[in-house]
Short mmCIF file of C-alpha atoms in Angstrom, two decimals:
data_model
loop_
_atom_site.label_atom_id
_atom_site.label_comp_id
_atom_site.label_asym_id
_atom_site.label_seq_id
_atom_site.Cartn_x
_atom_site.Cartn_y
_atom_site.Cartn_z
CA MET A 1 29.36 14.98 1.18
CA ALA A 2 26.73 12.92 2.56
CA PHE A 3 23.98 13.78 4.53
CA ALA A 4 21.90 11.57 7.26
CA LEU A 5 18.49 11.63 6.36
CA ARG A 6 16.89 11.35 9.97
CA LYS A 7 13.16 10.08 10.53
CA ARG A 8 10.87 12.39 12.24
CA GLY A 9 9.20 10.84 15.22
CA PRO A 10 5.82 11.11 16.36
CA SER A 11 4.14 14.07 17.39
CA THR A 12 3.45 15.43 20.76
CA PHE A 13 -0.62 14.57 19.78
CA GLU A 14 0.25 11.21 18.69
CA ARG A 15 2.41 10.44 21.68
CA ALA A 16 -0.38 11.94 23.95
CA ALA A 17 -3.14 9.69 21.93
CA ASP A 18 -1.33 6.26 21.86
CA GLY A 19 -0.41 6.57 25.69
CA SER A 20 3.51 6.40 24.91
CA MET A 21 3.76 9.81 27.33
CA SER A 22 4.99 9.50 30.82
CA LEU A 23 3.37 11.30 33.73
CA MET A 24 6.14 13.67 33.95
CA GLU A 25 5.79 14.73 30.09
CA HIS A 26 1.87 15.43 30.65
CA VAL A 27 2.89 17.48 33.31
CA ARG A 28 5.02 19.46 31.55
CA GLU A 29 2.92 19.80 28.57
CA LEU A 30 0.31 21.19 30.84
CA ARG A 31 2.53 23.39 32.55
CA ASN A 32 3.67 24.96 29.05
CA ARG A 33 0.19 25.22 28.02
CA LEU A 34 -1.14 26.88 31.04
CA PHE A 35 1.92 29.59 30.44
CA ARG A 36 0.97 30.18 26.58
CA ALA A 37 -2.69 30.65 27.63
CA SER A 38 -1.84 33.18 30.61
CA LEU A 39 0.11 35.05 28.52
CA ALA A 40 -2.39 35.15 25.77
CA ILE A 41 -5.01 36.26 28.65
CA LEU A 42 -2.40 38.69 30.10
CA ILE A 43 -2.15 40.68 26.19
CA GLY A 44 -5.47 40.63 25.62
CA PHE A 45 -6.19 41.91 29.29
CA GLY A 46 -3.70 45.01 28.09
CA PHE A 47 -5.92 45.56 25.31
CA GLY A 48 -9.00 45.18 27.37
CA ILE A 49 -7.97 48.26 29.51
CA TRP A 50 -7.34 50.23 26.38
CA LEU A 51 -11.29 49.40 25.30
CA ALA A 52 -12.64 49.23 29.01
CA THR A 53 -14.08 52.88 28.81
CA PRO A 54 -15.86 52.50 25.07
CA VAL A 55 -17.14 49.05 26.47
CA ARG A 56 -18.54 50.63 29.40
CA VAL A 57 -20.24 53.53 27.36
CA LEU A 58 -21.61 50.79 25.41
CA LEU A 59 -23.24 48.83 28.31
CA SER A 60 -24.76 52.10 29.49
CA LYS A 61 -26.36 52.86 26.17
CA PRO A 62 -29.72 50.93 26.86
CA TYR A 63 -30.07 53.33 30.16
CA CYS A 64 -28.72 56.54 28.70
CA ASP A 65 -31.18 56.27 25.63
CA LEU A 66 -33.93 56.71 27.87
CA PRO A 67 -35.08 60.55 28.39
CA GLN A 68 -35.33 59.85 32.28
CA ALA A 69 -31.70 59.04 32.39
CA LYS A 70 -30.29 62.53 31.17
CA ASP A 71 -29.92 65.44 33.02
CA PRO A 72 -32.56 68.27 32.23
CA GLU A 73 -29.78 70.83 32.57
CA THR A 74 -26.50 69.31 30.63
CA GLY A 75 -28.43 66.62 28.84
CA LEU A 76 -25.76 63.94 29.69
CA CYS A 77 -26.25 60.59 31.14
CA ARG A 78 -26.26 60.55 34.92
CA PHE A 79 -24.77 57.78 36.85
CA VAL A 80 -23.50 57.62 40.79
CA GLN A 81 -20.24 56.39 42.12
CA LEU A 82 -20.47 55.87 45.93
CA GLY A 83 -16.82 54.85 46.03
CA VAL A 84 -13.61 56.96 45.29
CA ALA A 85 -12.15 53.70 43.00
CA ASP A 86 -15.56 52.25 41.86
CA VAL A 87 -14.78 53.32 38.30
CA PHE A 88 -11.16 52.16 38.27
CA LEU A 89 -12.04 48.98 39.34
CA LEU A 90 -14.87 48.67 37.55
CA ASN A 91 -12.57 49.61 34.05
CA LEU A 92 -10.26 46.75 35.42
CA LYS A 93 -13.12 44.36 35.81
CA ILE A 94 -14.28 45.09 32.43
CA GLY A 95 -10.84 45.03 30.71
CA LEU A 96 -10.65 41.43 32.13
CA TRP A 97 -13.66 40.00 30.20
CA VAL A 98 -12.93 41.75 27.28
CA GLY A 99 -9.12 40.18 27.43
CA LEU A 100 -10.70 36.95 27.71
CA ILE A 101 -12.84 37.59 24.92
CA ILE A 102 -10.16 38.49 22.96
CA ALA A 103 -7.65 35.48 23.94
CA ALA A 104 -10.41 33.26 23.71
CA PRO A 105 -9.10 31.66 20.28
CA VAL A 106 -5.46 30.73 22.40
CA TRP A 107 -6.60 29.57 25.45
CA LEU A 108 -9.28 27.62 23.90
CA TYR A 109 -7.18 26.12 21.73
CA GLN A 110 -4.60 25.20 24.39
CA LEU A 111 -7.10 23.46 26.31
CA TRP A 112 -8.55 21.43 23.40
CA ALA A 113 -4.95 20.78 22.51
CA PHE A 114 -4.47 19.04 25.92
CA ILE A 115 -8.17 16.90 26.00
CA ALA A 116 -8.34 16.17 22.46
CA PRO A 117 -5.80 13.31 22.33
CA GLY A 118 -7.67 11.34 24.76
CA LEU A 119 -10.85 11.50 22.72
CA HIS A 120 -11.85 9.23 19.64
CA ARG A 121 -11.88 10.56 16.46
CA HIS A 122 -15.90 10.61 16.40
CA GLU A 123 -15.82 12.38 19.34
CA ARG A 124 -13.75 15.01 18.31
CA ARG A 125 -15.58 15.59 15.33
CA TYR A 126 -18.71 16.06 17.30
CA ALA A 127 -16.63 18.78 19.50
CA TYR A 128 -15.81 20.60 16.64
CA ILE A 129 -19.40 20.88 15.65
CA PHE A 130 -20.76 22.20 19.14
CA THR A 131 -17.62 24.53 19.59
CA THR A 132 -18.69 26.23 15.99
CA LEU A 133 -22.53 26.47 17.23
CA ALA A 134 -21.88 27.68 20.51
CA ALA A 135 -20.43 30.72 19.73
CA PRO A 136 -23.31 32.23 17.65
CA LEU A 137 -25.92 30.97 20.08
CA PHE A 138 -23.96 32.59 23.07
CA ALA A 139 -23.75 35.48 20.67
CA ALA A 140 -27.52 35.71 20.13
CA GLY A 141 -28.14 35.37 23.69
CA ALA A 142 -26.19 38.41 24.46
CA VAL A 143 -27.77 40.41 21.68
CA LEU A 144 -31.40 39.45 23.15
CA ALA A 145 -30.18 40.53 26.65
CA PHE A 146 -29.33 43.81 25.72
CA PHE A 147 -32.83 44.20 23.91
CA VAL A 148 -34.33 42.94 27.09
CA THR A 149 -32.56 45.30 28.91
CA THR A 150 -33.57 48.36 26.99
CA LYS A 151 -37.30 47.39 27.23
CA GLY A 152 -37.18 46.36 30.90
CA LEU A 153 -35.46 49.56 31.86
CA GLU A 154 -38.29 51.65 29.94
CA PHE A 155 -40.75 49.51 31.88
CA LEU A 156 -39.63 50.11 35.16
CA LEU A 157 -38.76 53.62 34.99
CA ASP A 158 -42.13 54.65 33.67
CA ILE A 159 -43.74 53.00 36.31
CA SER A 160 -41.91 55.16 38.93
CA GLY A 161 -43.50 57.97 38.16
CA GLY A 162 -42.55 61.42 37.03
CA ASP A 163 -42.25 62.99 40.66
CA ILE A 164 -39.44 60.47 41.26
CA SER A 165 -35.95 61.09 40.19
CA THR A 166 -33.71 57.49 39.49
CA THR A 167 -30.23 57.87 39.14
CA LEU A 168 -28.49 54.61 39.11
CA GLU A 169 -24.94 53.26 40.55
CA VAL A 170 -22.68 52.91 38.05
CA THR A 171 -21.04 49.34 39.02
CA ARG A 172 -24.41 47.98 40.31
CA TYR A 173 -25.65 48.78 37.04
CA ILE A 174 -22.65 47.51 34.80
CA SER A 175 -23.15 44.13 36.98
CA PHE A 176 -26.58 43.97 36.29
CA VAL A 177 -26.26 44.11 32.52
CA THR A 178 -23.44 41.56 32.30
CA ASN A 179 -24.99 39.28 34.33
CA LEU A 180 -28.18 39.19 32.19
CA ILE A 181 -25.95 38.92 29.13
CA LEU A 182 -24.14 35.97 30.59
CA LEU A 183 -27.25 34.55 31.73
CA PHE A 184 -29.04 34.39 28.23
CA GLY A 185 -25.92 33.56 26.38
CA VAL A 186 -25.81 30.44 28.63
CA ALA A 187 -29.25 29.51 28.38
CA PHE A 188 -28.92 29.80 24.56
CA GLU A 189 -26.64 26.82 24.75
CA PHE A 190 -29.27 24.56 26.21
CA PRO A 191 -30.01 23.19 22.19
CA LEU A 192 -26.54 21.87 22.00
CA VAL A 193 -27.25 19.65 25.53
CA VAL A 194 -30.39 18.40 23.47
CA LEU A 195 -28.17 17.50 20.42
CA MET A 196 -25.79 15.82 22.53
CA LEU A 197 -28.01 13.52 24.28
CA ASN A 198 -29.36 12.64 20.72
CA PHE A 199 -25.69 12.32 18.95
CA VAL A 200 -24.76 9.74 21.84
CA GLY A 201 -27.86 7.68 21.69
CA LEU A 202 -29.23 8.66 24.67
CA ALA A 203 -32.12 10.22 23.43
CA SER A 204 -34.23 9.67 20.02
CA ALA A 205 -35.79 12.45 18.16
CA LYS A 206 -39.01 11.11 18.80
CA LYS A 207 -38.52 10.55 22.52
CA LEU A 208 -37.51 14.31 22.58
CA LEU A 209 -40.32 15.35 20.78
CA SER A 210 -42.85 13.51 23.12
CA TRP A 211 -41.15 15.83 26.03
CA TRP A 212 -42.16 19.31 24.45
CA ARG A 213 -44.93 19.78 27.06
CA VAL A 214 -42.51 19.34 29.86
CA ALA A 215 -39.67 21.20 28.02
CA VAL A 216 -42.08 24.30 27.49
CA PHE A 217 -43.30 24.47 31.25
CA VAL A 218 -39.67 24.29 32.34
CA PHE A 219 -38.73 27.21 29.64
CA PHE A 220 -41.00 29.48 31.21
CA ALA A 221 -40.65 28.82 34.77
CA PHE A 222 -36.65 29.06 34.26
CA SER A 223 -37.34 32.17 32.49
CA ALA A 224 -39.54 34.02 35.40
CA VAL A 225 -37.13 32.81 37.95
CA VAL A 226 -33.50 33.80 36.55
CA THR A 227 -34.95 36.95 34.42
CA PRO A 228 -33.74 39.76 36.87
CA THR A 229 -36.36 42.25 35.89
CA PRO A 230 -40.29 41.77 37.03
CA ASP A 231 -41.66 43.02 33.84
CA PRO A 232 -43.32 40.26 31.66
CA PHE A 233 -41.35 41.19 28.26
CA GLY A 234 -37.98 39.79 29.22
CA MET A 235 -39.17 36.43 30.66
CA THR A 236 -41.70 35.92 27.46
CA ALA A 237 -38.80 36.80 24.85
CA LEU A 238 -36.61 34.14 26.75
CA ALA A 239 -38.94 31.58 26.86
CA ILE A 240 -40.11 31.85 23.48
CA CYS A 241 -36.48 31.81 22.32
CA LEU A 242 -35.69 28.64 24.10
CA CYS A 243 -38.73 26.90 22.84
CA ALA A 244 -37.76 27.74 19.40
CA LEU A 245 -34.43 26.42 20.06
CA TYR A 246 -35.60 23.36 21.39
CA PHE A 247 -37.84 22.42 18.33
CA ALA A 248 -34.83 23.50 16.02
CA ALA A 249 -32.62 20.94 17.73
CA VAL A 250 -35.38 18.56 18.05
CA GLY A 251 -35.84 18.78 13.80
CA VAL A 252 -31.80 18.13 13.66
CA ALA A 253 -32.45 15.18 15.79
CA PHE A 254 -34.67 13.63 13.39
CA ILE A 255 -32.16 14.20 10.46
CA ASN A 256 -29.74 12.71 12.33
CA ASP A 257 -31.94 9.49 13.49
CA ARG A 258 -32.54 9.29 9.76
CA ARG A 259 -29.30 9.31 8.68
CA LYS A 260 -28.51 6.71 11.23
CA GLY A 261 -30.94 4.34 9.90
CA ARG A 262 -32.20 4.30 14.04
CA ARG A 263 -35.89 3.51 12.39
CA LYS A 264 -35.10 0.41 10.37
CA GLU A 265 -37.89 -2.05 10.85
CA SER A 266 -35.09 -4.83 10.95
CA TYR A 267 -33.96 -3.68 14.13
CA ALA A 268 -37.08 -2.20 15.60
CA GLY A 269 -37.93 -5.24 18.07
CA LEU A 270 -34.65 -5.55 19.14
CA GLY A 271 -32.84 -4.57 22.34
CA ASP A 272 -29.67 -3.25 22.74
CA ASP A 273 -28.63 -6.43 24.90
CA GLU A 274 -30.16 -9.29 22.59
CA VAL A 275 -27.86 -11.91 21.53
CA SER A 276 -28.39 -12.59 17.60
CA PRO A 277 -29.07 -16.31 16.60
CA LEU A 278 -26.38 -18.16 15.25
CA GLU A 279 -27.02 -20.29 12.06
CA LEU A 280 -25.64 -23.79 12.54
CA ASP A 281 -25.21 -25.93 9.27
CA ASP A 282 -25.06 -29.34 11.02
CA ASP A 283 -25.33 -31.48 7.69
CA PRO A 284 -22.70 -34.11 7.65
CA VAL A 285 -20.30 -34.47 5.09
CA VAL A 286 -21.00 -36.85 2.09
CA ALA A 287 -18.35 -38.12 0.19
CA THR A 288 -18.10 -37.34 -3.59
CA PRO A 289 -17.07 -39.21 -6.78
CA GLU A 290 -14.58 -36.64 -6.64
CA LEU A 291 -13.03 -36.91 -3.51
CA GLU A 292 -13.32 -41.14 -3.89
CA LEU A 293 -11.16 -40.92 -7.31
CA SER A 294 -8.79 -38.60 -6.21
CA GLU A 295 -5.38 -40.42 -5.93
CA PRO A 296 -4.06 -40.34 -2.00
CA VAL A 297 -0.93 -37.76 -1.53
CA SER A 298 2.16 -39.76 -0.89
CA ALA A 299 4.07 -39.35 2.15
CA SER A 300 7.06 -37.40 1.97
CA GLU A 301 10.69 -38.46 2.14
CA PRO A 302 12.79 -37.91 5.02
CA VAL A 303 15.36 -35.31 4.72
CA ALA A 304 19.02 -36.44 5.25
CA PRO A 305 20.60 -34.71 7.85
CA PRO A 306 23.51 -31.89 7.06
CA ARG A 307 27.20 -33.25 6.47
CA PRO A 308 29.47 -31.90 9.29
CA ILE A 309 31.56 -28.90 8.11
CA ASP A 310 35.53 -30.11 7.95
CA ARG A 311 37.35 -26.99 9.27
CA ARG A 312 40.81 -27.12 8.47
CA PHE A 313 43.54 -24.45 9.88
CA ASP A 314 46.67 -24.61 8.28
CA ASP A 315 49.57 -23.81 10.68
CA MET A 316 51.06 -20.60 10.20
CA THR A 317 55.16 -20.58 10.47
#
């Protein structure tokens, strides 16, 4: 029995990269990837609902660890619910956030698989590096926000005095903590912007270092505006961390500049649009004795045309 071997055709990624896919094929691919991402988020949302209560307890820990937050009689943490369905809706909101985090590897992959064919190879390599660094930086910002929340609440509740009883509303408190975590996490992604400017060649490390005074001022001003607590602790902690990350990014930029050889003296005085000089050899060709003694090439003989084919057909009787 003979088996026919079929050659495997190009993959979807290869067809999207070389531009051989039609518009309708791109639309169908986008539909399929959106469906997979939505299905993953829906499954993650189911796990998020199951983990909503433990996550809410974890987010309440900065407030509940303070002595002002505990009931003198029961010793339990006190929160207020203004609406009947506030806690239920809050659990749904927390479940959605947790579901997005759980399903992040799936929907991020689907997004990347749709965008990556349109990028060059070095652009995809840079995207891998930046994505690998973005997750730990965001996590570091979230941990700092959690720490700042604890110190900020302690400061705010201490200045209220012992004659005032403070009870927080649960939905507003959770929104306060989650917004602070999101804000600090996004702020910690700023070094990636600095590295991107250097890697694409828009700003050298020397130029980035010359902006350090402006960068430090902007970091402190940004921290003073976006930090929701009026205490100086949170503002200073965020600004110092951003300054440290900025100088670390500038150090990586120096290493990248040295690796690419941008500091070579041979190219120091040349502009990006300057035309390089052409070395033209205008010396005439001089006949040498070898060329004079060489025998001339004889002309080729004409080729005779082919003979006509004599086709004879015998009569068939």
